[in-house]
Coordinates of C-alpha atoms in Angstrom, one line a residue:
Chain A
M52 CA 217.3 109.0 -35.2
R53 CA 218.1 106.1 -37.5
R54 CA 217.5 103.8 -34.5
E55 CA 214.0 105.3 -34.1
T56 CA 213.2 104.9 -37.7
L57 CA 214.3 101.2 -37.6
H58 CA 212.1 100.7 -34.5
A59 CA 209.2 102.3 -36.2
W60 CA 209.5 100.0 -39.2
L61 CA 209.8 97.0 -37.0
L62 CA 206.7 97.9 -35.1
L63 CA 204.8 98.4 -38.4
L64 CA 206.1 95.2 -39.9
P65 CA 203.5 92.7 -38.6
A66 CA 200.6 94.8 -39.7
A67 CA 202.3 95.7 -43.0
V68 CA 203.1 92.0 -43.8
L69 CA 199.4 91.0 -43.2
L70 CA 198.0 93.9 -45.1
A71 CA 200.4 93.4 -48.0
S72 CA 200.0 89.6 -48.3
F73 CA 196.3 89.6 -48.0
T74 CA 195.2 92.9 -49.5
H75 CA 197.7 94.9 -51.5
I76 CA 199.6 92.1 -53.3
P77 CA 196.4 90.2 -54.3
A78 CA 194.9 93.5 -55.5
I79 CA 197.9 94.3 -57.7
E80 CA 198.0 90.7 -58.9
T81 CA 194.4 90.8 -59.9
V82 CA 195.0 93.8 -62.0
V83 CA 198.0 92.2 -63.6
N84 CA 196.1 88.9 -64.2
S85 CA 193.4 90.7 -66.0
F86 CA 195.9 91.4 -68.8
F87 CA 196.9 87.7 -69.1
S88 CA 195.1 84.6 -70.4
T89 CA 194.1 81.8 -68.0
A90 CA 196.7 79.1 -67.8
R91 CA 195.4 75.7 -69.1
G92 CA 197.1 72.3 -68.8
M93 CA 199.0 72.6 -72.2
R94 CA 199.1 76.4 -72.6
P95 CA 200.8 78.5 -70.0
S96 CA 199.4 82.0 -69.3
H97 CA 200.5 84.7 -71.8
F98 CA 200.0 88.4 -72.2
V99 CA 196.8 89.3 -74.0
G100 CA 196.6 93.0 -73.4
L101 CA 193.0 94.2 -73.3
G102 CA 191.8 91.0 -74.7
N103 CA 189.9 90.0 -71.6
Y104 CA 188.3 93.4 -71.5
R105 CA 187.1 93.0 -75.1
N106 CA 185.6 89.7 -74.2
L107 CA 183.9 91.3 -71.2
I108 CA 182.2 93.9 -73.4
A109 CA 180.9 91.2 -75.7
D110 CA 179.8 89.0 -72.8
P111 CA 175.9 89.1 -72.5
T112 CA 176.0 87.4 -69.1
F113 CA 178.2 90.2 -67.8
W114 CA 175.7 92.8 -69.0
Q115 CA 172.8 90.8 -67.5
A116 CA 174.6 90.6 -64.1
M117 CA 175.3 94.4 -64.4
R118 CA 171.6 95.2 -65.1
N119 CA 170.5 92.9 -62.3
N120 CA 172.9 94.4 -59.9
L121 CA 171.9 98.0 -60.7
L122 CA 168.2 97.1 -60.3
Y123 CA 169.0 95.2 -57.1
A124 CA 170.9 98.3 -55.7
A125 CA 168.1 100.6 -56.8
I126 CA 165.6 98.6 -54.8
T127 CA 167.6 97.6 -51.7
I128 CA 169.5 100.8 -50.9
P129 CA 166.6 103.3 -50.7
L130 CA 164.3 100.8 -49.2
S131 CA 166.6 99.5 -46.5
M132 CA 167.7 103.0 -45.6
G133 CA 164.2 104.4 -45.5
I134 CA 162.9 101.5 -43.3
A135 CA 166.0 101.8 -41.1
L136 CA 165.3 105.5 -40.4
A137 CA 161.6 104.8 -39.8
M138 CA 162.4 102.1 -37.3
A139 CA 165.0 104.2 -35.6
L140 CA 162.5 107.1 -35.2
L141 CA 159.9 104.6 -33.9
V142 CA 162.1 103.0 -31.2
R143 CA 163.7 106.3 -30.2
G144 CA 160.6 107.7 -28.4
R145 CA 159.3 106.5 -25.1
I146 CA 157.1 103.7 -26.1
G147 CA 156.3 100.5 -24.3
G148 CA 158.4 97.5 -25.2
R149 CA 161.1 99.7 -26.7
G150 CA 163.9 97.3 -25.8
F151 CA 162.1 94.4 -27.3
L152 CA 161.4 96.3 -30.5
R153 CA 165.1 97.4 -30.8
M154 CA 166.2 93.8 -30.3
A155 CA 163.6 92.5 -32.8
F156 CA 164.7 94.9 -35.5
F157 CA 168.3 94.1 -35.0
T158 CA 167.9 90.3 -34.9
P159 CA 168.2 89.8 -38.7
T160 CA 171.7 91.3 -38.5
V161 CA 172.8 88.8 -35.9
L162 CA 171.6 85.7 -37.6
P163 CA 174.0 83.9 -40.0
L164 CA 173.0 84.7 -43.6
I165 CA 173.0 81.1 -44.6
A166 CA 170.4 80.3 -42.0
V167 CA 168.4 83.4 -42.9
A168 CA 168.4 82.5 -46.5
N169 CA 167.1 79.0 -45.7
I170 CA 164.3 80.4 -43.6
W171 CA 163.3 82.6 -46.5
I172 CA 163.5 79.7 -49.0
F173 CA 160.8 78.1 -46.8
F174 CA 158.7 81.4 -47.0
Y175 CA 159.0 81.3 -50.8
T176 CA 158.5 77.6 -51.4
P177 CA 155.7 77.0 -53.9
G178 CA 152.7 75.1 -52.5
F179 CA 153.3 74.9 -48.8
G180 CA 155.6 77.9 -48.2
L181 CA 154.5 80.7 -45.9
L182 CA 153.7 83.3 -48.5
N183 CA 151.7 80.9 -50.7
Q184 CA 149.8 79.7 -47.7
I185 CA 148.9 83.2 -46.8
G186 CA 148.1 83.9 -50.4
A187 CA 145.8 80.9 -50.6
L188 CA 143.7 82.3 -47.8
F189 CA 142.9 85.2 -50.1
G190 CA 142.4 83.0 -53.1
L191 CA 145.7 83.9 -54.8
P192 CA 147.2 81.3 -57.2
N193 CA 150.4 79.5 -56.3
M194 CA 153.6 81.4 -57.0
N195 CA 157.1 80.1 -57.4
F196 CA 158.9 83.3 -56.3
L197 CA 162.5 82.0 -56.6
G198 CA 161.9 79.8 -59.7
Q199 CA 160.5 82.5 -62.0
G200 CA 162.7 84.9 -63.9
A201 CA 160.2 87.7 -63.3
T202 CA 160.3 87.5 -59.4
A203 CA 163.6 85.8 -58.5
L204 CA 165.7 89.0 -58.2
Y205 CA 163.0 90.8 -56.2
A206 CA 162.7 87.8 -53.9
V207 CA 166.4 88.0 -53.2
A208 CA 166.2 91.7 -52.8
A209 CA 163.4 91.5 -50.2
V210 CA 165.7 89.3 -48.0
S211 CA 168.4 91.9 -48.2
V212 CA 166.2 94.8 -47.3
W213 CA 164.9 92.8 -44.3
K214 CA 168.4 92.0 -43.2
E215 CA 170.1 95.4 -43.8
A216 CA 167.4 97.7 -42.4
G217 CA 167.9 96.4 -38.9
F218 CA 171.7 96.9 -39.1
F219 CA 171.4 100.5 -40.5
M220 CA 168.8 101.3 -37.8
I221 CA 171.5 101.0 -35.2
F222 CA 173.5 103.8 -36.9
Y223 CA 170.4 106.0 -37.3
L224 CA 169.4 105.4 -33.7
A225 CA 172.9 106.5 -32.5
A226 CA 172.7 109.6 -34.7
L227 CA 169.3 110.5 -33.5
Q228 CA 170.4 110.3 -29.9
T229 CA 173.1 112.9 -30.5
I230 CA 170.6 115.6 -31.5
P231 CA 170.2 117.9 -28.5
P232 CA 166.5 118.0 -27.3
S233 CA 166.7 121.8 -27.1
L234 CA 167.0 122.0 -30.9
I235 CA 163.7 120.2 -31.3
E236 CA 162.1 122.2 -28.5
A237 CA 163.2 125.5 -30.0
A238 CA 161.7 124.4 -33.3
R239 CA 158.4 123.5 -31.6
L240 CA 158.3 126.9 -29.9
E241 CA 158.5 128.4 -33.4
G242 CA 155.4 126.4 -34.3
A243 CA 157.1 123.6 -36.2
S244 CA 155.0 120.5 -36.8
S245 CA 156.5 117.0 -36.4
W246 CA 157.0 116.9 -40.1
H247 CA 158.8 120.3 -40.1
V248 CA 161.0 119.1 -37.2
F249 CA 161.9 116.0 -39.1
R250 CA 162.6 117.8 -42.4
R251 CA 164.3 120.9 -41.1
V252 CA 166.0 119.7 -38.0
T253 CA 166.4 115.9 -37.7
L254 CA 167.2 115.0 -41.3
P255 CA 170.0 117.6 -41.8
L256 CA 171.6 116.8 -38.5
I257 CA 171.8 113.1 -39.4
M258 CA 173.2 113.7 -42.9
P259 CA 176.8 112.5 -41.9
T260 CA 175.2 109.2 -40.8
T261 CA 173.1 109.0 -44.0
L262 CA 176.3 109.4 -46.1
F263 CA 178.1 106.7 -44.1
I264 CA 175.2 104.3 -44.4
S265 CA 174.7 105.0 -48.1
V266 CA 178.4 104.2 -48.9
N267 CA 178.0 101.0 -46.9
A268 CA 174.8 100.1 -48.6
V269 CA 176.3 100.5 -52.1
I270 CA 179.3 98.3 -51.2
N271 CA 176.9 95.7 -49.7
A272 CA 174.7 95.8 -52.8
F273 CA 177.7 95.0 -55.0
R274 CA 179.4 92.4 -52.9
L275 CA 176.4 90.1 -52.2
V276 CA 177.1 86.5 -53.0
D277 CA 176.1 84.1 -50.2
Q278 CA 172.4 84.8 -50.4
V279 CA 172.3 84.3 -54.2
F280 CA 174.4 81.2 -53.7
V281 CA 171.9 79.6 -51.2
M282 CA 168.6 80.8 -52.7
T283 CA 168.8 80.8 -56.5
Q284 CA 172.4 80.0 -57.7
G285 CA 171.9 83.0 -60.0
G286 CA 169.0 81.3 -61.8
P287 CA 166.6 80.9 -63.4
D288 CA 168.5 81.7 -66.6
N289 CA 170.8 84.2 -64.8
A290 CA 167.7 86.2 -63.8
S291 CA 169.2 86.7 -60.3
T292 CA 172.9 86.7 -61.1
L293 CA 174.7 89.6 -59.5
L294 CA 178.1 90.8 -60.4
F295 CA 179.9 89.3 -57.5
Y296 CA 178.2 85.9 -57.9
Y297 CA 179.1 85.9 -61.6
I298 CA 182.8 86.5 -60.6
Y299 CA 182.5 83.6 -58.2
Q300 CA 181.1 81.4 -61.0
V301 CA 183.7 82.4 -63.5
G302 CA 186.5 82.0 -61.1
F303 CA 185.6 78.9 -59.1
Q304 CA 183.2 77.0 -61.3
F305 CA 184.6 77.7 -64.8
W306 CA 188.1 78.2 -63.4
D307 CA 188.7 81.1 -65.9
T308 CA 190.7 83.0 -63.3
A309 CA 192.0 85.7 -65.7
Y310 CA 188.5 86.6 -66.8
A311 CA 187.4 86.6 -63.1
A312 CA 190.2 89.0 -62.4
T313 CA 189.0 91.2 -65.2
L314 CA 185.5 91.3 -63.8
T315 CA 186.9 92.1 -60.4
V316 CA 188.8 95.1 -61.7
V317 CA 185.7 96.4 -63.4
M318 CA 183.6 96.0 -60.3
L319 CA 186.2 97.7 -58.1
A320 CA 186.4 100.6 -60.6
I321 CA 182.6 101.0 -60.4
L322 CA 182.6 100.9 -56.6
V323 CA 185.4 103.4 -56.3
A324 CA 183.6 105.7 -58.8
I325 CA 180.4 105.5 -56.9
A326 CA 182.0 106.1 -53.5
I327 CA 183.9 109.1 -54.7
G328 CA 180.8 110.4 -56.3
Q329 CA 178.8 110.0 -53.1
F330 CA 181.4 111.9 -51.1
F331 CA 181.6 114.8 -53.6
L332 CA 177.9 115.0 -54.3
L333 CA 176.6 114.6 -50.7
D334 CA 179.5 116.4 -49.0
R335 CA 178.0 119.7 -49.8
K336 CA 174.8 118.7 -48.1
V337 CA 176.5 117.2 -45.1
H338 CA 177.1 119.2 -42.0
Y339 CA 179.8 117.8 -39.7
R340 CA 179.7 119.3 -36.2
Chain B
M182 CA 153.0 143.7 -24.8
A183 CA 151.4 141.9 -21.9
D184 CA 151.7 141.0 -18.3
L185 CA 152.4 137.5 -17.1
T186 CA 150.5 135.8 -14.3
L187 CA 150.9 132.4 -12.7
D188 CA 148.1 131.4 -10.4
G189 CA 148.6 128.4 -8.2
V190 CA 150.7 126.5 -10.7
R191 CA 151.7 123.0 -9.7
K192 CA 153.9 120.5 -11.5
S193 CA 155.2 117.1 -10.5
F194 CA 157.2 114.5 -12.4
G195 CA 155.8 111.2 -11.3
E196 CA 155.8 111.2 -7.5
T197 CA 158.3 114.1 -7.3
P198 CA 156.7 117.5 -6.8
V199 CA 158.7 120.1 -8.7
L200 CA 156.6 123.2 -8.2
Q201 CA 154.1 123.6 -5.4
A202 CA 151.3 126.1 -5.8
L203 CA 153.3 128.9 -7.4
D204 CA 151.8 132.4 -7.6
L205 CA 153.6 135.1 -9.6
A206 CA 152.7 138.3 -11.3
V207 CA 155.0 140.1 -13.7
P208 CA 153.7 143.5 -14.9
D209 CA 153.7 144.5 -18.5
G210 CA 157.3 145.3 -19.5
G211 CA 158.7 144.0 -16.2
F212 CA 161.9 142.0 -16.0
C213 CA 161.5 139.2 -13.5
V214 CA 164.5 137.1 -12.5
V215 CA 163.9 133.7 -11.0
V216 CA 166.9 132.5 -9.0
G217 CA 167.5 129.4 -6.9
P218 CA 169.9 126.4 -6.5
S219 CA 169.8 123.7 -9.1
G220 CA 166.8 121.4 -8.8
C221 CA 164.6 124.2 -7.3
G222 CA 162.2 124.0 -10.2
K223 CA 163.2 127.3 -11.9
S224 CA 163.7 125.7 -15.3
T225 CA 160.5 123.8 -15.0
L226 CA 158.7 127.1 -14.3
L227 CA 160.1 128.5 -17.5
R228 CA 159.2 125.5 -19.5
L229 CA 155.6 125.6 -18.2
V230 CA 155.3 129.2 -19.4
A231 CA 156.8 128.3 -22.8
G232 CA 154.4 125.3 -23.1
L233 CA 157.1 122.7 -23.3
E234 CA 155.6 121.2 -20.1
T235 CA 152.0 121.2 -19.0
A236 CA 150.9 122.3 -15.5
D237 CA 149.2 119.8 -13.3
A238 CA 147.0 122.5 -11.7
G239 CA 146.7 126.3 -11.7
R240 CA 146.5 128.8 -14.6
I241 CA 149.1 130.7 -16.6
L242 CA 147.9 134.0 -18.2
I243 CA 149.7 136.1 -20.7
G244 CA 148.1 139.4 -21.2
G245 CA 145.0 138.2 -19.4
R246 CA 144.7 135.3 -21.8
D247 CA 144.6 131.8 -20.3
V248 CA 147.4 129.9 -22.1
T249 CA 147.6 127.0 -19.7
R250 CA 146.4 124.4 -22.2
L251 CA 147.6 126.1 -25.4
P252 CA 150.4 124.6 -27.5
P253 CA 153.8 126.5 -27.4
K254 CA 153.3 128.3 -30.7
A255 CA 150.0 129.8 -29.6
R256 CA 151.4 131.5 -26.5
S257 CA 153.4 134.4 -28.0
A258 CA 156.4 133.5 -25.8
A259 CA 159.9 133.2 -27.2
M260 CA 162.7 131.4 -25.4
V261 CA 166.4 131.8 -25.3
F262 CA 168.0 128.4 -24.4
Q263 CA 171.1 127.9 -22.3
N264 CA 172.9 126.1 -25.1
Y265 CA 171.5 128.6 -27.6
A266 CA 169.8 125.8 -29.6
L267 CA 171.0 127.1 -32.9
L268 CA 170.7 124.8 -35.9
P269 CA 174.3 124.0 -36.8
H270 CA 173.7 123.5 -40.5
L271 CA 171.9 126.8 -41.1
S272 CA 173.5 130.3 -41.5
V273 CA 172.8 133.0 -38.9
A274 CA 170.2 134.5 -41.2
R275 CA 168.4 131.2 -41.7
N276 CA 168.5 130.5 -38.0
I277 CA 166.8 133.8 -37.3
A278 CA 164.4 133.3 -40.2
F279 CA 163.6 129.7 -39.2
G280 CA 160.3 130.3 -37.5
M281 CA 159.0 132.7 -40.2
E282 CA 159.9 130.2 -42.9
I283 CA 157.9 127.5 -41.2
R284 CA 154.9 129.9 -40.7
G285 CA 155.1 130.8 -44.4
T286 CA 155.9 134.4 -44.0
P287 CA 156.6 136.1 -47.4
R288 CA 160.2 136.2 -48.4
A289 CA 160.4 140.0 -48.6
D290 CA 159.1 140.3 -45.1
I291 CA 161.5 137.7 -43.8
A292 CA 164.5 139.5 -45.4
A293 CA 163.4 142.8 -44.0
R294 CA 162.9 141.5 -40.5
V295 CA 166.1 139.5 -40.4
A296 CA 168.0 142.7 -41.5
D297 CA 166.2 144.7 -38.8
T298 CA 167.1 142.1 -36.1
A299 CA 170.7 141.8 -37.3
R300 CA 171.0 145.6 -37.0
I301 CA 169.6 145.7 -33.5
L302 CA 172.0 142.9 -32.4
R303 CA 175.0 144.1 -34.4
L304 CA 175.1 140.8 -36.4
E305 CA 175.0 142.2 -39.9
A306 CA 178.5 141.0 -40.7
Q307 CA 177.8 137.5 -39.5
L308 CA 174.5 136.8 -41.3
D309 CA 176.1 134.3 -43.7
R310 CA 178.2 132.5 -41.2
K311 CA 177.4 129.1 -39.6
P312 CA 177.0 129.0 -35.8
R313 CA 180.2 127.1 -35.3
Q314 CA 182.1 130.1 -36.9
L315 CA 180.8 132.4 -34.2
S316 CA 182.1 133.3 -30.8
G317 CA 180.0 132.5 -27.7
G318 CA 178.7 136.0 -27.4
Q319 CA 177.7 136.1 -31.0
R320 CA 175.9 132.8 -30.7
Q321 CA 174.1 134.2 -27.7
R322 CA 173.0 137.2 -29.8
V323 CA 171.7 135.0 -32.6
A324 CA 169.6 133.1 -30.1
M325 CA 168.2 136.4 -28.9
G326 CA 167.7 137.4 -32.5
R327 CA 165.5 134.4 -33.1
A328 CA 163.4 135.4 -30.1
I329 CA 163.2 139.1 -31.0
V330 CA 162.2 138.5 -34.6
R331 CA 159.0 136.8 -33.4
D332 CA 158.0 140.0 -31.6
P333 CA 156.6 138.0 -28.7
Q334 CA 154.7 139.2 -25.7
V335 CA 156.9 137.4 -23.3
F336 CA 160.6 136.7 -23.5
L337 CA 161.9 133.6 -21.6
F338 CA 165.6 133.2 -20.8
D339 CA 166.9 129.9 -19.5
E340 CA 170.3 130.6 -17.9
P341 CA 171.4 132.3 -21.2
L342 CA 174.8 133.5 -19.9
S343 CA 176.0 130.4 -18.1
N344 CA 178.2 129.2 -21.0
L345 CA 180.1 132.5 -21.3
D346 CA 183.2 133.6 -19.6
A347 CA 183.0 136.1 -16.8
Q348 CA 183.9 139.2 -18.8
L349 CA 181.6 138.4 -21.7
R350 CA 178.9 137.7 -19.1
A351 CA 179.1 141.2 -17.7
E352 CA 178.8 142.7 -21.2
M353 CA 175.9 140.5 -22.1
R354 CA 174.1 141.4 -18.9
A355 CA 174.2 145.0 -19.9
E356 CA 173.2 144.2 -23.5
I357 CA 170.2 142.1 -22.5
K358 CA 169.0 144.9 -20.1
A359 CA 169.5 147.5 -22.8
L360 CA 167.6 145.3 -25.3
H361 CA 164.8 144.8 -22.8
A362 CA 164.5 148.5 -22.2
R363 CA 164.4 149.1 -25.9
L364 CA 161.8 146.4 -26.8
G365 CA 159.7 146.9 -23.6
A366 CA 158.5 143.3 -23.6
T367 CA 157.9 141.3 -20.5
A368 CA 160.8 139.1 -19.5
L369 CA 161.1 136.0 -17.3
Y370 CA 164.8 135.2 -16.7
V371 CA 166.0 132.1 -15.0
T372 CA 169.5 131.9 -13.5
H373 CA 171.4 130.4 -10.6
D374 CA 173.9 133.3 -10.7
Q375 CA 173.1 135.7 -8.0
I376 CA 175.0 138.6 -9.6
E377 CA 172.7 138.3 -12.6
A378 CA 169.7 138.0 -10.2
M379 CA 170.7 141.2 -8.4
T380 CA 171.7 143.3 -11.4
M381 CA 169.1 142.5 -14.0
G382 CA 165.7 142.1 -12.4
D383 CA 163.0 144.6 -11.4
I384 CA 161.5 141.7 -9.6
L385 CA 163.4 138.9 -8.0
V386 CA 161.9 135.5 -7.2
V387 CA 163.9 133.2 -5.0
L388 CA 162.8 129.6 -5.4
N389 CA 163.8 126.8 -3.1
G390 CA 162.5 123.2 -3.4
G391 CA 159.6 124.2 -5.7
R392 CA 158.4 126.9 -3.3
V393 CA 158.7 130.7 -3.5
E394 CA 161.0 131.8 -0.6
Q395 CA 160.6 135.5 -1.4
I396 CA 159.4 137.8 -4.2
G397 CA 160.4 141.5 -4.4
P398 CA 162.8 144.1 -5.8
P399 CA 166.4 142.8 -5.6
E400 CA 167.5 145.5 -3.1
E401 CA 164.7 144.8 -0.8
I402 CA 165.5 141.1 -0.9
Y403 CA 169.1 141.9 -0.1
R404 CA 168.1 144.3 2.7
R405 CA 165.3 142.3 4.3
P406 CA 165.7 138.6 3.4
A407 CA 162.5 136.7 4.3
S408 CA 164.3 133.6 5.5
T409 CA 167.7 132.2 6.4
F410 CA 167.8 130.5 2.9
V411 CA 167.4 133.8 1.1
A412 CA 169.9 135.4 3.5
R413 CA 172.5 132.8 2.6
F414 CA 171.6 132.6 -1.1
I415 CA 171.6 136.3 -2.0
G416 CA 174.8 138.2 -1.4
A417 CA 178.4 137.3 -1.8
P418 CA 180.0 136.4 0.5
P419 CA 176.8 135.2 2.2
M420 CA 175.3 136.6 5.3
N421 CA 176.7 135.4 8.7
L422 CA 174.1 133.4 10.5
I423 CA 174.8 132.9 14.2
P424 CA 172.7 130.8 16.7
S425 CA 171.5 133.4 19.3
T426 CA 172.9 131.3 22.1
T427 CA 176.5 131.6 20.9
A428 CA 176.3 135.2 19.8
G429 CA 177.7 136.4 23.2
S430 CA 178.3 140.1 23.2
L431 CA 178.6 140.3 19.4
A432 CA 175.2 141.9 19.2
A433 CA 175.5 143.8 22.5
G434 CA 172.8 146.3 22.9
A435 CA 170.3 144.6 20.6
P436 CA 167.2 142.9 22.2
A437 CA 167.4 139.1 22.0
R438 CA 164.8 137.8 19.5
G439 CA 164.4 134.5 17.6
E440 CA 166.8 131.6 17.2
T441 CA 169.2 133.0 14.7
L442 CA 171.0 136.3 14.2
G443 CA 172.0 137.4 10.8
I444 CA 174.6 140.0 9.9
R445 CA 176.1 140.8 6.5
P446 CA 179.9 140.7 6.2
E447 CA 180.1 144.3 5.3
H448 CA 178.2 145.4 8.4
L449 CA 180.5 143.8 11.0
K450 CA 182.5 146.6 12.6
L451 CA 186.0 146.5 14.2
A452 CA 185.2 148.1 17.6
P453 CA 188.1 148.0 20.0
G454 CA 186.9 147.5 23.6
A455 CA 183.4 146.3 22.5
G456 CA 181.8 143.2 21.0
V457 CA 183.6 139.8 20.9
E458 CA 187.2 138.8 20.1
A459 CA 187.7 136.7 17.0
T460 CA 190.8 135.2 15.5
A461 CA 191.4 136.0 11.8
R462 CA 192.2 132.7 10.1
R463 CA 192.2 133.5 6.4
I464 CA 192.6 136.7 4.4
E465 CA 191.1 136.8 0.9
P466 CA 191.9 140.0 -1.0
H467 CA 189.4 140.8 -3.7
G468 CA 190.9 144.1 -4.9
A469 CA 188.8 146.9 -3.5
D470 CA 187.7 144.8 -0.5
T471 CA 189.2 142.0 1.6
F472 CA 187.2 139.1 3.0
I473 CA 188.4 137.9 6.3
Q474 CA 187.4 134.5 7.8
A475 CA 187.4 134.7 11.6
T476 CA 186.4 132.4 14.5
T477 CA 185.1 133.7 17.9
A478 CA 185.9 132.1 21.2
E479 CA 182.5 130.4 21.1
G480 CA 183.6 128.7 17.9
V481 CA 181.3 130.8 15.6
D482 CA 182.8 131.3 12.1
L483 CA 182.3 134.8 10.7
T484 CA 183.1 136.5 7.4
I485 CA 184.0 140.1 7.6
R486 CA 184.2 142.4 4.5
L487 CA 186.7 145.3 5.0
P488 CA 188.1 147.8 2.5
A489 CA 191.5 146.9 1.2
G490 CA 194.5 148.2 3.1
N491 CA 193.0 147.4 6.5
G492 CA 196.2 145.9 7.8
V493 CA 194.6 142.8 9.2
R494 CA 196.8 139.7 9.0
A495 CA 196.1 136.0 9.7
G496 CA 196.3 135.3 13.4
D497 CA 195.2 138.8 14.5
Q498 CA 192.7 139.2 17.2
L499 CA 189.7 141.3 15.9
P500 CA 187.2 142.9 18.2
L501 CA 183.9 142.5 16.3
L502 CA 180.6 144.3 16.8
A503 CA 177.3 143.9 14.9
P504 CA 175.4 147.2 15.0
P505 CA 171.8 146.6 16.0
A506 CA 170.5 148.5 13.0
H507 CA 172.0 145.9 10.7
L508 CA 170.9 142.8 12.5
H509 CA 168.4 140.3 11.1
H510 CA 166.4 138.0 13.3
F511 CA 165.1 134.7 12.2
G512 CA 162.7 132.3 14.1
A513 CA 163.1 128.6 14.6
D514 CA 161.5 127.9 11.2
G515 CA 164.1 130.0 9.5
R516 CA 161.6 132.8 8.7
R517 CA 162.3 136.4 9.4
I518 CA 161.0 137.9 12.6
A519 CA 162.5 141.4 12.3

């Protein structure tokens, strides 16, 4: 018995060491750090209690990043999920070039984000960028999408929608293919229109997938950093700064690691709260077979 | 209430013909069972009547009304699917009410008709349950409830009992028959199970490769199969078919006609001093009866059905005789001669 227990622990050890050293210990350390000041050359780190959290509440950039992030989430999550479902419904049926369409929709997911962001920078470039050239054909004035506070966040969000929709489509496509055709035929015999079939049969049956995708979409919306980094660096005037990018700035540009830890704890708390909320709120509407 | 008529109905999928010029008439209130091996086109036939597929040629009439080109909902045909096709996220009551809700039936009417249907099918206690909380038989009844509640002119059943265990199947056979007698609607019932075919239908249609082999009352099809295919397909164990040349004195006393002789296992007699000698190879007790596999000196395999307690053992020599009155004669094309 004792031997078996020992063997079990030995077998678990490699995974446990990896998990602990790269996930659990840093997580705990982050929480601990958020209660200490950042060590500087002359002054070692010391306990400040909730001092970092008080600073955070008084920090206008934090609130700006928070607002930006909520707006960004409110745009990208419903849009990317809606487009994903629409694309999945489109490429599910027997249409010509189905394989090509599926591939085309999924391509943005395969491309490295840095490359994608650079392509989109070209689209957005004032003067000779793709969007402005198309706009010029219709007599629209030149727009600097990424350089204006009013449009920068939306320009970044558009790239995210474009990228995420194809990824989520794969999940929806898989879910749609598990619906037995006889359910849809039975509904059609009852006189259900395509809309009825979608509303009353398809949508409820893919709810588990919708929940899964929405949790992922929320997490993605709050952990975006590379795209902002390449496209706007959070500018102009923090107009496109998102929470995670702000954490990066504070931690690795200003080297205020304690405050970065504080921001991280707050962001994790928000994510956990939303994920739990989603499960409890949606779970009643989700039917698992 | 209405009769159902199929007139020269054809259907192919791509190059593959599935149904070839099918004619069928089911009278008002009739119970027609379509039986055949898998791939014979029986499910396609049902889907054509339901409107889930469109016929390439021919006409389908329900109550004299040509529905060939009408959408499913305009046909007044309700279908019970093999896998029940219940919506897993809706309660039994909502599943039954599904069609009425879509058609915008007033709530009070829906409630009354769901209650009515639940009473007929003894589902009152299950109305708030989800399909996954039901037994197979209960799910089957919900699927029927969804069909009944529409008050259709024609009921279509697509192998509705094939997912149930044997005992439940026997119960549900009786239940469907009783329900049919009570509602009096015309029914078209597809199955590959010949027990269902024999016990349930007023009219039996045997399909093979998209063609009708025989149409008639079940007992007539059993008594006078129109072809060797029907002879083998209907009846368990199947009819013995013997090439005339190797029959020897098995059918002594009968005039030689056709290429093939047929004799049902229960009609083979043990006749000491007459007929042919066969060696019993395998004894299969089935309770009341025993099936015996035997081989004659000419190498013909025969199945004999005898009442239990006949004392035959493997290796025994059996003198077998086929009485002329019970012989079936088939021509070279497999069709019945007499």
